[in-house]
PDB file of C-alpha atoms in Angstrom:
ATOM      1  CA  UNK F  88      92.659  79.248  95.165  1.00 35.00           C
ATOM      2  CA  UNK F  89      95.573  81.229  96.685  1.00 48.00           C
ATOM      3  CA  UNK F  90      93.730  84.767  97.847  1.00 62.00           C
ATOM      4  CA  UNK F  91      95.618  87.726  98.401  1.00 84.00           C
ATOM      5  CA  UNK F  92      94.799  90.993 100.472  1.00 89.00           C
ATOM      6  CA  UNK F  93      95.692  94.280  98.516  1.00 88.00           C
ATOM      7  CA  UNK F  94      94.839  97.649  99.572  1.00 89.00           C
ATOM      8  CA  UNK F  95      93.441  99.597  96.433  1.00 87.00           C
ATOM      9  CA  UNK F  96      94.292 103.503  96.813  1.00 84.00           C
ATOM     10  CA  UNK F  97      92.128 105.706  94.049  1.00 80.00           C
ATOM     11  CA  UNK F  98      92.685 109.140  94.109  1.00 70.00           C
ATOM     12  CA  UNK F  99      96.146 110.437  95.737  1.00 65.00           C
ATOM     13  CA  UNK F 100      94.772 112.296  98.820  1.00 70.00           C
ATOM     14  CA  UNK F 101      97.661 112.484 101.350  1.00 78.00           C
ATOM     15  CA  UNK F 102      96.517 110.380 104.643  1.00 83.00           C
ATOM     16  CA  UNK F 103      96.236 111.994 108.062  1.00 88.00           C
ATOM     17  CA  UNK F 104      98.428 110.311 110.741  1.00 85.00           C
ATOM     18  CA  UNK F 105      97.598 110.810 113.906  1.00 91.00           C
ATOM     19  CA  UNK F 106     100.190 108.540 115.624  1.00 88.00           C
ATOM     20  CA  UNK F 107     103.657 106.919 114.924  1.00 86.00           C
ATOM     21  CA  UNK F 108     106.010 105.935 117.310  1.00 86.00           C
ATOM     22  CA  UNK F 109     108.266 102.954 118.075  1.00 89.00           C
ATOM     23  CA  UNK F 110     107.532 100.177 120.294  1.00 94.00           C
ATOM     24  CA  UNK F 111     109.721  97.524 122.255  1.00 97.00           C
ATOM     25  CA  UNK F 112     107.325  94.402 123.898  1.00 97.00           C
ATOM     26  CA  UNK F 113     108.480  91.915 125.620  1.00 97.00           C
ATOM     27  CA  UNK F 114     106.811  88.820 127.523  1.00 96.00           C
ATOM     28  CA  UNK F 115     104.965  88.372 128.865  1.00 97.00           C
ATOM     29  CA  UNK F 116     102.923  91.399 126.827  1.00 96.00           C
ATOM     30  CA  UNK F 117     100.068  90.070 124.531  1.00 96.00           C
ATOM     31  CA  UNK F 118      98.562  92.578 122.167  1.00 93.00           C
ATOM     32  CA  UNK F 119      94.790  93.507 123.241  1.00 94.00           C
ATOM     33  CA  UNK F 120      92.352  92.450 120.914  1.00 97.00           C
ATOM     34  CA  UNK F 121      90.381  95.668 119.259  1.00 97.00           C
ATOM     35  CA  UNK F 122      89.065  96.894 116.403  1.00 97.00           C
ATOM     36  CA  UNK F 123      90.335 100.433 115.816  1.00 96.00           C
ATOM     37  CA  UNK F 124      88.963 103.594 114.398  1.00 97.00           C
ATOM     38  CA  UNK F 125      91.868 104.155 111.491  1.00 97.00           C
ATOM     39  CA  UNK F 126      94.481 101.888 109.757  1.00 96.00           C
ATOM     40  CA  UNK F 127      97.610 100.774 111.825  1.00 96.00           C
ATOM     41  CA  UNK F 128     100.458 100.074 109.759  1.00 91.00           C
ATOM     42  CA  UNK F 129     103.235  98.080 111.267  1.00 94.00           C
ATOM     43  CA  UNK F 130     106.889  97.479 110.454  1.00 89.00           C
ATOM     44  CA  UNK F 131     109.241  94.652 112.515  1.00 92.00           C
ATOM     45  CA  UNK F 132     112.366  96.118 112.591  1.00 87.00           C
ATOM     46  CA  UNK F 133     113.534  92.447 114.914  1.00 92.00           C
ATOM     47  CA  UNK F 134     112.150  89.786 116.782  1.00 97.00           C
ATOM     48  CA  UNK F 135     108.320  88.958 115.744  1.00 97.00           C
ATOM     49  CA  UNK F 136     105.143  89.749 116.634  1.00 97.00           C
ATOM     50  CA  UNK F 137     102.550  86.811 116.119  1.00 97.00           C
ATOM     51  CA  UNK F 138      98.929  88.390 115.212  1.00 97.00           C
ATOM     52  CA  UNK F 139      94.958  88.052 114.258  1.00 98.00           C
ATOM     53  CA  UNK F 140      93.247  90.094 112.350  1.00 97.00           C
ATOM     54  CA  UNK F 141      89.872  88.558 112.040  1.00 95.00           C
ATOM     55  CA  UNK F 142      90.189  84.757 111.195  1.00 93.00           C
ATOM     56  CA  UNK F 143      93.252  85.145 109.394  1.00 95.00           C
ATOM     57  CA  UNK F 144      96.690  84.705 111.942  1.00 97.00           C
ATOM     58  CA  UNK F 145     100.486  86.772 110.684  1.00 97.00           C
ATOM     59  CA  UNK F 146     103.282  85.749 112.116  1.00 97.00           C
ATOM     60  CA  UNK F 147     105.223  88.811 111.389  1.00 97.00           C
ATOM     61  CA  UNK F 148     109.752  89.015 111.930  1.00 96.00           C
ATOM     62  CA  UNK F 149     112.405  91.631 110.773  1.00 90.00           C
ATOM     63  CA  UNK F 150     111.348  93.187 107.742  1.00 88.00           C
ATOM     64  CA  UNK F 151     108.057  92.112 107.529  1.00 93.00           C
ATOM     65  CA  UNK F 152     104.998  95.000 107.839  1.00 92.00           C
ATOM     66  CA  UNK F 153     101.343  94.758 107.812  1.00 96.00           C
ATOM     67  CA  UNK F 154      98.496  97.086 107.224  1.00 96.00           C
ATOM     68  CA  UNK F 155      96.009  96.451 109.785  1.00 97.00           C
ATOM     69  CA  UNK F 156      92.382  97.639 108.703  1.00 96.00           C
ATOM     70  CA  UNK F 157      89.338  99.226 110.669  1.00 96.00           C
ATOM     71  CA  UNK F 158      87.095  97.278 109.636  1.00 95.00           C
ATOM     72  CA  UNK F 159      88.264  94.038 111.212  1.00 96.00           C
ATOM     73  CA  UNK F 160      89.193  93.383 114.884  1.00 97.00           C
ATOM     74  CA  UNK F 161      93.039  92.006 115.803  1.00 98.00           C
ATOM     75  CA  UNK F 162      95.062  91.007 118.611  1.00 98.00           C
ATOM     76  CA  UNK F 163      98.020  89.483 119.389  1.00 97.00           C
ATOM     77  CA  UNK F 164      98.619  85.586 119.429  1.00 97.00           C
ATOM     78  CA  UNK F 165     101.020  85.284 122.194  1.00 97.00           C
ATOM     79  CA  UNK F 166     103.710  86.682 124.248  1.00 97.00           C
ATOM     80  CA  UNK F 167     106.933  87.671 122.100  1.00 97.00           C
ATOM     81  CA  UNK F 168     109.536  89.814 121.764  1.00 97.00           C
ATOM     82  CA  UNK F 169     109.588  92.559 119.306  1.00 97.00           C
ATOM     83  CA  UNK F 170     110.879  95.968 118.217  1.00 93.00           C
ATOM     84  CA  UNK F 171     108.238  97.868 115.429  1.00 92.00           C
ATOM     85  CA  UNK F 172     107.313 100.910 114.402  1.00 88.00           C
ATOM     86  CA  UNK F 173     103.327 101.982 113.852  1.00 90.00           C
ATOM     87  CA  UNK F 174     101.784 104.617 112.376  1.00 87.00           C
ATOM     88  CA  UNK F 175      97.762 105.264 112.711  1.00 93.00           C
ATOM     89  CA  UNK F 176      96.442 106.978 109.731  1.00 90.00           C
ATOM     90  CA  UNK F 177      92.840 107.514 108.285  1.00 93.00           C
ATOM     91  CA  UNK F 178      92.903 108.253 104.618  1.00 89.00           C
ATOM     92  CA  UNK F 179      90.521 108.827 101.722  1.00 89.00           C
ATOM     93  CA  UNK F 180      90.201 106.554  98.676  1.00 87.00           C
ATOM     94  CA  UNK F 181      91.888 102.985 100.189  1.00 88.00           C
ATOM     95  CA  UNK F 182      89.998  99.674 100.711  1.00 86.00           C
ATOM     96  CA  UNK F 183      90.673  96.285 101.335  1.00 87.00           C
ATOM     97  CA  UNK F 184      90.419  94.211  98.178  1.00 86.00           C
ATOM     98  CA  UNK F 185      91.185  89.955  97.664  1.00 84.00           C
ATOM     99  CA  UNK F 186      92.522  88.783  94.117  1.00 72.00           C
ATOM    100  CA  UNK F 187      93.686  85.281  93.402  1.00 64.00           C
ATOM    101  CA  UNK F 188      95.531  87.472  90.248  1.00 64.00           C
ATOM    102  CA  UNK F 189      98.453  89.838  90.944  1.00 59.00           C
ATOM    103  CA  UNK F 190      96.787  93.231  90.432  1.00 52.00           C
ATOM    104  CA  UNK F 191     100.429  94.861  89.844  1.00 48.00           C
ATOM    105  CA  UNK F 192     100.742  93.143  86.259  1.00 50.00           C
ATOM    106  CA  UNK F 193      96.987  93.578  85.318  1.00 45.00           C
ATOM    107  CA  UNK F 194      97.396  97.702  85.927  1.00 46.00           C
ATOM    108  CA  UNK F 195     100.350  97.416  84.474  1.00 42.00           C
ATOM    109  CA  UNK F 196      99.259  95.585  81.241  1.00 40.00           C
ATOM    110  CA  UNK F 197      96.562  98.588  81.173  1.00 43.00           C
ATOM    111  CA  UNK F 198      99.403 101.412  80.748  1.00 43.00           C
ATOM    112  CA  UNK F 199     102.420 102.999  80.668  1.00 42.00           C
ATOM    113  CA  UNK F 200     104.056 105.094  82.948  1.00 43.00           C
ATOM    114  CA  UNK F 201     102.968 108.292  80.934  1.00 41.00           C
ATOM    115  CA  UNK F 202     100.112 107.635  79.774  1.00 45.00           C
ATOM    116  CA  UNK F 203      96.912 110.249  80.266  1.00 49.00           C
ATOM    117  CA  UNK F 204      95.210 107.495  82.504  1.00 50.00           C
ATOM    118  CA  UNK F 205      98.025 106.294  84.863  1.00 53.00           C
ATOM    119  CA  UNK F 206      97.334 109.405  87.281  1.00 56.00           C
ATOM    120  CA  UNK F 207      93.856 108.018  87.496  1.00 64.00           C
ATOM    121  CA  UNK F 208      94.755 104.413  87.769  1.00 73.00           C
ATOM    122  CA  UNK F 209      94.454 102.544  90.871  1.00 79.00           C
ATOM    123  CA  UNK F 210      97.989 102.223  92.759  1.00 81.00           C
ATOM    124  CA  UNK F 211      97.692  98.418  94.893  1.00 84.00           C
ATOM    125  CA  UNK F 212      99.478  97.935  98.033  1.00 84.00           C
ATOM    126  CA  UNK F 213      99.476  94.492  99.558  1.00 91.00           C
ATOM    127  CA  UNK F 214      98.489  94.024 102.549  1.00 94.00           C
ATOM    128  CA  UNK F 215     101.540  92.359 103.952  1.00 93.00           C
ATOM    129  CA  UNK F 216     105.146  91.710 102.950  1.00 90.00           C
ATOM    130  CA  UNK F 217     108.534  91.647 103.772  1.00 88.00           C
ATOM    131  CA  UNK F 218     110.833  94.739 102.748  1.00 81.00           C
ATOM    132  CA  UNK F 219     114.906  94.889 102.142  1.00 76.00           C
ATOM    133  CA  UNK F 220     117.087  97.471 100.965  1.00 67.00           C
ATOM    134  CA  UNK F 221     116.487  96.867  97.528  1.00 69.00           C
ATOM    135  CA  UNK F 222     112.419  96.535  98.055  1.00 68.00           C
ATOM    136  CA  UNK F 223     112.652 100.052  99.238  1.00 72.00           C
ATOM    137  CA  UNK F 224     114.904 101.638  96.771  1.00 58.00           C
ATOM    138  CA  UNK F 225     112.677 100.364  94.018  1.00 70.00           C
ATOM    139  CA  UNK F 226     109.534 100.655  95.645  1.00 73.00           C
ATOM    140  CA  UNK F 227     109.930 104.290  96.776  1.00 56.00           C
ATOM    141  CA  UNK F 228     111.476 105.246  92.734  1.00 57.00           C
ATOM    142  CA  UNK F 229     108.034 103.717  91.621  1.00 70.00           C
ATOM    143  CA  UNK F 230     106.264 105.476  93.771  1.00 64.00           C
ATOM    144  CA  UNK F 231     108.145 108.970  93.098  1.00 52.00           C
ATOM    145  CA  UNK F 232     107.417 108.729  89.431  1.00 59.00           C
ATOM    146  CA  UNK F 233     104.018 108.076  90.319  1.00 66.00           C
ATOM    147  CA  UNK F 234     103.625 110.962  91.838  1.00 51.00           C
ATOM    148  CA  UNK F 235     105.459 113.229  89.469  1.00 53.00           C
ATOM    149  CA  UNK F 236     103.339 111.720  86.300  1.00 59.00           C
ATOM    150  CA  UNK F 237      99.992 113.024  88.438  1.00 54.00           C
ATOM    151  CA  UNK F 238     101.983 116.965  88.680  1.00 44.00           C
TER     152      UNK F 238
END
């Protein structure tokens, strides 16, 4: 069975960042292994970054982001060279969730865009991916209507 890590976000509570910057490693840096207090997003902008978060191992390059959760510990593989932006957020209504089944068709199959239950719905973010112009585009129009159906 092919599993896949979604974050499920009930509820549209804005999160609380409490850090976002850039950084720029180079070798022979090796991210410390830790479990943090709050989710760490990450975004490659080039090179790669080569991680663990608990037994599972990303090997991350341009494009490519990952939501790192505080429940599980991570740390880097190995020495590499990399340019990224992270953001540490807490937030209200998100957890980790595995499905062998995409859950974007299933919620979608349950809906419409205007329908009385689709401000309720759960929204699913996966866990990992790899982002391009287009990606974004469509990804942040979905996510604007979203928000404007819940107003």
């Amino acid at each position: 069975m092919n599993e896949k890590f979604f974050y499920e976000v009930t509820g549209f509570a804005a999160p609380k960042i409490s850090l976002c910057d850039t950084a720029h490693i180079r070798p022979p840096y090796v991210h410390f292994r830790r479990k943090a207090p709050e989710y760490i997003l990450y975004y490659i902008h080039s090179g790669e970054l080569a991680i663990r978060e608990d037994d599972r191992e990303y090997l991350l390059t341009e494009g490519h982001y990952i939501l790192l959760d505080p429940s599980c510990e991570h740390e880097g593989l190995r020495s590499t060279t990399c340019n990224f932006t992270y953001v540490h957020f807490s937030m209200n209504g998100i957890r980790m969730t595995v499905s062998a089944d995409d859950p974007f068709e299933a919620t979608a199959r349950k809906q419409t865009a205007f329908s009385e239950t689709s401000a309720s719905a759960p929204v699913f973010f996966p866990k990992c991916g790899h982002l391009d112009a287009e990606d974004i585009a469509e990804d942040f129009n979905t996510a604007l209507s979203r928000l404007l159906s819940c107003v």
